[in-house]
Coordinates of C-alpha atoms in Angstrom, one line a residue:
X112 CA 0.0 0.0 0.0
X113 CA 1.7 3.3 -0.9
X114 CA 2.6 5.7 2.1
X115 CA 1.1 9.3 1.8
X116 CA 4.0 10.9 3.2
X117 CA 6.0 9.4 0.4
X118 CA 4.1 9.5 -3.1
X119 CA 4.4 6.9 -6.0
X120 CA 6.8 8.3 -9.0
X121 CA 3.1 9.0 -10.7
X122 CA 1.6 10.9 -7.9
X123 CA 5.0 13.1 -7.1
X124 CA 5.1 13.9 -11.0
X125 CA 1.2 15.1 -10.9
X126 CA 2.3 17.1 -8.0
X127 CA 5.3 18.8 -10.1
X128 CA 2.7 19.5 -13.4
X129 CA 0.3 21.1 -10.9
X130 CA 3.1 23.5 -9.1
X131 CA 4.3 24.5 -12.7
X132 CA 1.1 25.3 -14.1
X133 CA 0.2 29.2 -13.8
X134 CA -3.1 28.5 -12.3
X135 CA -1.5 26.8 -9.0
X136 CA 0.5 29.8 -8.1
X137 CA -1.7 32.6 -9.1
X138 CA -4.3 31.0 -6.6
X139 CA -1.7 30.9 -3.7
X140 CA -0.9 34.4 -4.1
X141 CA -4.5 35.2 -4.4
X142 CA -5.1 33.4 -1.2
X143 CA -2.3 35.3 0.8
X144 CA -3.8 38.8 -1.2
X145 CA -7.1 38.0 0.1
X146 CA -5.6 37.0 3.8
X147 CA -3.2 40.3 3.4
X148 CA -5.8 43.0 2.9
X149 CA -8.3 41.3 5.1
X150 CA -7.0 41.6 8.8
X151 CA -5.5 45.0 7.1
X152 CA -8.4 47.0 5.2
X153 CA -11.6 47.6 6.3
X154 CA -14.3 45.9 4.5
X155 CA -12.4 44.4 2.1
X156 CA -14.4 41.0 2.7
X157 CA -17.5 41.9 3.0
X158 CA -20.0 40.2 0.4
X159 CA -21.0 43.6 -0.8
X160 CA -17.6 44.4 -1.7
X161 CA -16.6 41.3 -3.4
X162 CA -19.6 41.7 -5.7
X163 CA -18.9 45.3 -5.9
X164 CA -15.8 44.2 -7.2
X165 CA -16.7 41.6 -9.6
X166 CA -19.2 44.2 -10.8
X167 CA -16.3 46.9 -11.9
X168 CA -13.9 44.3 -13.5
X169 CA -16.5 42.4 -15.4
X170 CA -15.6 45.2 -18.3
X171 CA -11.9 44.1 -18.5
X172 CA -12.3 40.2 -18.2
X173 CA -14.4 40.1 -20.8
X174 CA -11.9 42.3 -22.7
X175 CA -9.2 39.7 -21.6
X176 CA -11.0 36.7 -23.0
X177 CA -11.2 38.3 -26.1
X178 CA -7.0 39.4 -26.1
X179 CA -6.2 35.8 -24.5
X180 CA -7.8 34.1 -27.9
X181 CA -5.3 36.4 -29.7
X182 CA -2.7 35.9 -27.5
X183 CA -3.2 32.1 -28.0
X184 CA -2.9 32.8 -31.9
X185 CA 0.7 34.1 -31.4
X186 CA 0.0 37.8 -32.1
X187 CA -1.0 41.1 -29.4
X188 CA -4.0 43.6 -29.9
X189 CA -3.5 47.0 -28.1
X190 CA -5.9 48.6 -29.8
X191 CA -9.3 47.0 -28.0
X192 CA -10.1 49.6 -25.5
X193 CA -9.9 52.4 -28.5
X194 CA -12.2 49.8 -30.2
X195 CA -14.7 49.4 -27.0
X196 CA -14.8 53.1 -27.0
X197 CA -15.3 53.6 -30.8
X198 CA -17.4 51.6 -31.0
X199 CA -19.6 52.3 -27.4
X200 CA -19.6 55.6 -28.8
X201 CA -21.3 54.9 -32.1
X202 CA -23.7 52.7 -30.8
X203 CA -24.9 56.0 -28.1
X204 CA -25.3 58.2 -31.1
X205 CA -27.1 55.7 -32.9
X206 CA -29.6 55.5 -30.1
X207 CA -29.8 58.9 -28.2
X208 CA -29.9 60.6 -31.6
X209 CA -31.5 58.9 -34.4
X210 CA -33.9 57.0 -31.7
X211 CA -32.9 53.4 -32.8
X212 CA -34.9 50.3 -31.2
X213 CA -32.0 48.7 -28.9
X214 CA -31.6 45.2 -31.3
X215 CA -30.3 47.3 -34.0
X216 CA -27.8 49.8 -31.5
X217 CA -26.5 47.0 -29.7
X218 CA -26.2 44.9 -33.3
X219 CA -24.5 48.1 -35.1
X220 CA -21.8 48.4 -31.7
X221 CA -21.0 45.1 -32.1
X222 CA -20.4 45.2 -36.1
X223 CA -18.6 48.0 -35.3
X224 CA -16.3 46.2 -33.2
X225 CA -16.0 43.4 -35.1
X226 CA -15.4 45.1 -38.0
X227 CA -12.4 47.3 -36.6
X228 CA -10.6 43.7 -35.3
X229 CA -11.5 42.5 -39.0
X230 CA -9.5 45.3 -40.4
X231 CA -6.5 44.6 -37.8
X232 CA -6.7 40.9 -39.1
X233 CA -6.3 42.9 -42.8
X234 CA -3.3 44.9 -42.1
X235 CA -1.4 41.8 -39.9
X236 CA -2.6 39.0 -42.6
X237 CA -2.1 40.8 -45.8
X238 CA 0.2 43.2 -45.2
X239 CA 2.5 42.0 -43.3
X240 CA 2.6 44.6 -40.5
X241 CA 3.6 43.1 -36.7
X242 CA 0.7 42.6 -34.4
X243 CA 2.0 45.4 -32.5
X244 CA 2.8 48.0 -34.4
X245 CA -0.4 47.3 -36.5
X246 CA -2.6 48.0 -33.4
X247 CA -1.0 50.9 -31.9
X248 CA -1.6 51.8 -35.1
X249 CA -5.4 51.4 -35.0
X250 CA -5.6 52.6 -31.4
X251 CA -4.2 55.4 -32.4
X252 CA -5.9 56.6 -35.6
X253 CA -9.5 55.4 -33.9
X254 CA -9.2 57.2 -30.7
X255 CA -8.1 60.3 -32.3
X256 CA -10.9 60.1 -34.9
X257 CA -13.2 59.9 -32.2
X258 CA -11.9 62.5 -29.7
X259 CA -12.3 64.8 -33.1
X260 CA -15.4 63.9 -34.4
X261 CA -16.9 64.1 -30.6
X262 CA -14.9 66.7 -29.2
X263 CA -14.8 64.8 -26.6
X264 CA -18.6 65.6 -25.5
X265 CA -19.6 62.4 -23.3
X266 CA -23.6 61.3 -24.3
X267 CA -25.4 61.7 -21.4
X268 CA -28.9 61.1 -22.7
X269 CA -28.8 57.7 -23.3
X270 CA -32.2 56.0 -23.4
X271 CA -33.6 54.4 -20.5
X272 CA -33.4 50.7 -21.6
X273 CA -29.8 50.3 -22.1
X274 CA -28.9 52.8 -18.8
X275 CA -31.6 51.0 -16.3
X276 CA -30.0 48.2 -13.9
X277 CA -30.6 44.8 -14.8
X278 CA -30.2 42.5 -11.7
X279 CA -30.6 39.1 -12.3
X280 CA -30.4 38.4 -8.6
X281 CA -30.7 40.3 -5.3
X282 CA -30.4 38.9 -1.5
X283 CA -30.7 41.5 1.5
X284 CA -27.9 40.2 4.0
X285 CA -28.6 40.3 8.2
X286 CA -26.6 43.8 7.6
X287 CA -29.0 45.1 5.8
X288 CA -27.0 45.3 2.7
X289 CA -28.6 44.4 -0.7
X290 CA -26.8 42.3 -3.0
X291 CA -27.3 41.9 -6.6
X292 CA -26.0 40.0 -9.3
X293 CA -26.3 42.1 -12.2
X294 CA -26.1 41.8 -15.9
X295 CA -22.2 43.0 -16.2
X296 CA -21.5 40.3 -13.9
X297 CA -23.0 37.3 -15.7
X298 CA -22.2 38.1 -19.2
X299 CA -18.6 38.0 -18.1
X300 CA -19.8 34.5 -16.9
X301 CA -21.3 33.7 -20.1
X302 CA -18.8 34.9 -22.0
X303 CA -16.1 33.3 -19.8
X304 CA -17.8 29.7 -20.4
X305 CA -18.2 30.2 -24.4
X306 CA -14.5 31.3 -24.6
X307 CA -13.3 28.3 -22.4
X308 CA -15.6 26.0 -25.0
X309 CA -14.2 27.9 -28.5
X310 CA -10.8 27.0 -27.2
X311 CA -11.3 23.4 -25.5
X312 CA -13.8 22.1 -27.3
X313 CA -14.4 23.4 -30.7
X314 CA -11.4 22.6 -33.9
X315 CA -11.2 26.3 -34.4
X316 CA -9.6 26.4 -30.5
X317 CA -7.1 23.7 -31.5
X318 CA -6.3 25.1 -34.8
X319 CA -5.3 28.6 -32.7
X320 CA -3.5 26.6 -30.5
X321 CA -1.3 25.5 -32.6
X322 CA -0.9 28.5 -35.0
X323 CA 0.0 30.0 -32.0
X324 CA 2.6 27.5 -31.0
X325 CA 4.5 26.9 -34.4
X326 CA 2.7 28.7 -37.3
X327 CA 5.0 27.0 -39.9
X328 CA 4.3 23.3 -38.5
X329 CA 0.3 24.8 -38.7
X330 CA 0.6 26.0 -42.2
X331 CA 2.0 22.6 -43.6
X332 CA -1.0 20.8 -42.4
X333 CA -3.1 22.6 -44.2
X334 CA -4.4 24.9 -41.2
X335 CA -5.6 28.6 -42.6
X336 CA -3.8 31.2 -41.0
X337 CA -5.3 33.9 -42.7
X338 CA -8.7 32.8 -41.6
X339 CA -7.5 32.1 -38.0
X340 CA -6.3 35.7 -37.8
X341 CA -9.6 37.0 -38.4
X342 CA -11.1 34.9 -36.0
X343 CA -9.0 35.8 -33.3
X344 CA -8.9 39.6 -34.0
X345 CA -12.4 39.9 -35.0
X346 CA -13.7 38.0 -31.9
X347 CA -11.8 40.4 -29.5
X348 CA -13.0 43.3 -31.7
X349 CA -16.6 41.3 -30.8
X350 CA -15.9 41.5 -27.0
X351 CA -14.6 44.8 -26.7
X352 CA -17.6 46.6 -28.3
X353 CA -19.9 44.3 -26.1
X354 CA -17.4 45.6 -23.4
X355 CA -17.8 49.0 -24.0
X356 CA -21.9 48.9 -24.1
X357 CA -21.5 47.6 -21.0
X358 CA -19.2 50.0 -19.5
X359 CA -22.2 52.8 -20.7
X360 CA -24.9 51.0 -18.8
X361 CA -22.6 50.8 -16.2
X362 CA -22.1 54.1 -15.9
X363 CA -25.7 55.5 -17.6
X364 CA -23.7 57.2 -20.2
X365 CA -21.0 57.1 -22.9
X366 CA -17.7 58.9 -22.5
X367 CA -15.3 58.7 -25.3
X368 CA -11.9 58.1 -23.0
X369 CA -13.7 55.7 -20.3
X370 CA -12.0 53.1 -21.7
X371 CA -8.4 54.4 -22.3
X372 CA -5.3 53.1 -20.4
X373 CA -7.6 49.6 -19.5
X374 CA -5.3 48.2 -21.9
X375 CA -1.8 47.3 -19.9
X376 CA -4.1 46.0 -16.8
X377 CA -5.9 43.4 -19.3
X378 CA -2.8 42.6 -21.2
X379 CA -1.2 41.9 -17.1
X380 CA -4.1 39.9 -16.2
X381 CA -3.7 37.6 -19.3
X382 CA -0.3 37.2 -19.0
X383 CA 0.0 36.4 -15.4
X384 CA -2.6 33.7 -15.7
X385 CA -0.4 32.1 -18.2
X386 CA -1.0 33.5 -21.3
X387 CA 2.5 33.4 -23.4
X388 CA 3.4 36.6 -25.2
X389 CA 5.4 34.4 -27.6
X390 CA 1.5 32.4 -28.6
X391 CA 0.3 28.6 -27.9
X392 CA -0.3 28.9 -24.7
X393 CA -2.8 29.7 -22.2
X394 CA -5.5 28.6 -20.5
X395 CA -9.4 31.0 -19.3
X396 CA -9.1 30.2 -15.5
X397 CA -6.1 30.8 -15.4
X398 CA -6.7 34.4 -17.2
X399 CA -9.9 35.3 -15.0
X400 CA -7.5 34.2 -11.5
X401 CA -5.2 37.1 -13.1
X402 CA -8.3 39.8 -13.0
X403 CA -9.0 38.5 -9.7
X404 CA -5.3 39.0 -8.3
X405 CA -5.3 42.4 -9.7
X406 CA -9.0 43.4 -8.4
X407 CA -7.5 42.4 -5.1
X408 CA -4.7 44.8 -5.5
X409 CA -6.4 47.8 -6.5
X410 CA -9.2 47.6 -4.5
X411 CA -6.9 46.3 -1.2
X412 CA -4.5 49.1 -2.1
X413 CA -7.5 51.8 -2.5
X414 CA -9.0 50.9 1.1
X415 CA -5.3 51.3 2.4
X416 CA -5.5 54.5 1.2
X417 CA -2.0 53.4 -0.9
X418 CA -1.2 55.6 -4.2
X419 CA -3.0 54.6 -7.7
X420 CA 0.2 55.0 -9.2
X421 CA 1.8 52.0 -7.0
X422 CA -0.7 49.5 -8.9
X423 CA 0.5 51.0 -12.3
X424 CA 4.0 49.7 -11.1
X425 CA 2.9 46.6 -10.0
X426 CA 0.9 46.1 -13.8
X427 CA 4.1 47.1 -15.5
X428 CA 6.5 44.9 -13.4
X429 CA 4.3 42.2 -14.2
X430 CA 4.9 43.0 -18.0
X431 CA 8.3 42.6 -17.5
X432 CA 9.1 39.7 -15.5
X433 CA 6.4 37.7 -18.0
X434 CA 8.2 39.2 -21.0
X435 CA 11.5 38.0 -19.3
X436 CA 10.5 35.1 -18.6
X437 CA 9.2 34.0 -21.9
X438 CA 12.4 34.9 -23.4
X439 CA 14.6 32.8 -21.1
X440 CA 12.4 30.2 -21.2
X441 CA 12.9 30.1 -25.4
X442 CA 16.3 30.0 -25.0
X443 CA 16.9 27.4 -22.8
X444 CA 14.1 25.6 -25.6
X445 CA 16.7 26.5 -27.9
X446 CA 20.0 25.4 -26.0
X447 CA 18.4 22.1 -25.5
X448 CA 17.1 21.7 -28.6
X449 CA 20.6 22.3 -30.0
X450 CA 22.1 20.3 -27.1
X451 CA 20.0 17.1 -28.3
X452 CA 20.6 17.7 -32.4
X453 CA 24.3 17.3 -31.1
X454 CA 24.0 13.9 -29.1
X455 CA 22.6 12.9 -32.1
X456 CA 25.3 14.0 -34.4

């Protein structure tokens, strides 16, 4: 009979996969976060805050669903939040100025959306520009055709169907606190579940996976890249405008910068639950633990009464060290790789 205290070969090699996986760690170090800021800040876990909480950053993870599938693919977006904002913004003119029923606003925000991810697919595809420099391309040209062409006016008369409060469920606690569930909160849900099933259990997942992971290796067995890129950049362009209507009904109105400089904290969150900067890799728990770890942060560090700026450090460090470590990681992939062709020699 084995002995717990000393685990079978198979059991102390499960153990091993599980402390290397991105997930493992992330949910330690939300656990001492959550353990941290809650003998330290007041109210930090109270049910009303936690909901609070999953309330504000419903807008960014469903943002970072949509930049994990492209991140998968092997390629970066920064231009989303300009895109959540272009196209938020069109869909409030649409319906505080010409009066439009709400199937064809929300319908014309989300073509918008999809549209401007479409066109980022174009330039990355066809013309051979780098992910990167394509999008801060497109963030660029599309927030600063929007700041013009709005002045930046914010549209406060938004009708009364997309600005009132949908709560799916409500609870008064002993406190005397009402909690609600509300709409933000469970289409990041539903969107969390139909990303996790494009990429786990549909071909079109697989196929991303492994453009992501070796595009030439993808390309020779018969895999379409130029179709994947579309997919990947138009479904994030999806999200984000559904992200940004969201952000309006939120908030009860549309401003045209709400959703600027969202863009580093997504791109953190997506990386720090394991997304690879380099493509192939990645996994939607582990990118909604790296929302939660930063929600914990911020809203730890606001009720601490800590600087805003100190969590803009943390976001970048995290940047780094995951861009670091990707790198190092290739090159030992290399060194052994080269290491092996010469045994072989």
């Amino acid at each position: 009979m084995p002995d717990p205290a000393h685990p079978t070969p198979t059991h102390a090699s499960a153990l091993a996969r599980l402390r290397r996986r991105p997930e493992a760690w992330l949910f330690g170090v939300i656990v001492i976060a959550v353990l941290f800021f809650g003998s330290t800040a007041p109210g930090f876990l109270t049910l009303p805050n936690v909901i609070d909480l999953l309330e504000t950053y419903s807008v960014q993870a469903i943002m970072a669903m949509g930049l994990f599938v492209v991140l998968v693919s092997g390629g970066i977006d920064i231009s989303f939040a300009a895109t959540a904002s272009v196209s938020q913004y069109v869909a409030a003119l649409l319906a505080a100025r010409l009066g439009l029923p709400a199937p064809l606003v929300i319908a014309a925000g989300l073509a918008v959306g999809t549209a401007l991810g479409g066109l980022n697919a174009a330039l990355i595809h066809f013309v051979r520009i780098p992910s990167i420099i394509a999008t801060i391309a497109m963030m660029s040209v599309t927030f600063s055709l929007l700041m013009y062409f709005s002045g930046g006016r914010s549209i406060y008369d938004l009708p009364e169907w997309w600005t009132t409060r949908i709560t799916v469920y409500e609870t008064e606690l002993a406190s005397g606190d009402l909690v609600r569930v509300t709409l933000p909160i469970v289409a990041m849900i539903v969107v969390s579940l139909g990303t996790c099933a494009l990429m786990t259990r549909m071909s079109v997942g697989r196929q991303l996976y492994a453009m992501g992971g070796n595009p030439e290796a993808a390309r020779r067995i018969g895999i379409s890249i130029g179709r994947l890129h579309f997919v990947a950049y138009g479904f994030l362009g999806f999200l984000a405008a559904l992200a940004g209507m969201l952000q309006a009904h939120r908030v009860g109105e549309s401003v045209p910068n709400a959703m600027v400089n969202t863009e580093l904290a997504v791109l953190s969150a997506a990386v720090l639950g394991g997304a690879s900067l380099t493509g192939g890799i990645g996994t939607v728990p582990g990118v909604l633990l790296g929302i939660v770890l930063l929600a914990i942060l911020q809203n730890g560090l606001n009720l601490l009464g800590v600087s805003s700026y100190f969590f803009q450090i943390v976001i970048g460090l995290t940047i780094l060290a995951s861009t670091s470590l990707t790198v190092l990681s290739s090159r030992r992939g290399r060194r052994h790789r080269t290491l092996g062709e010469a045994a072989h020699a």
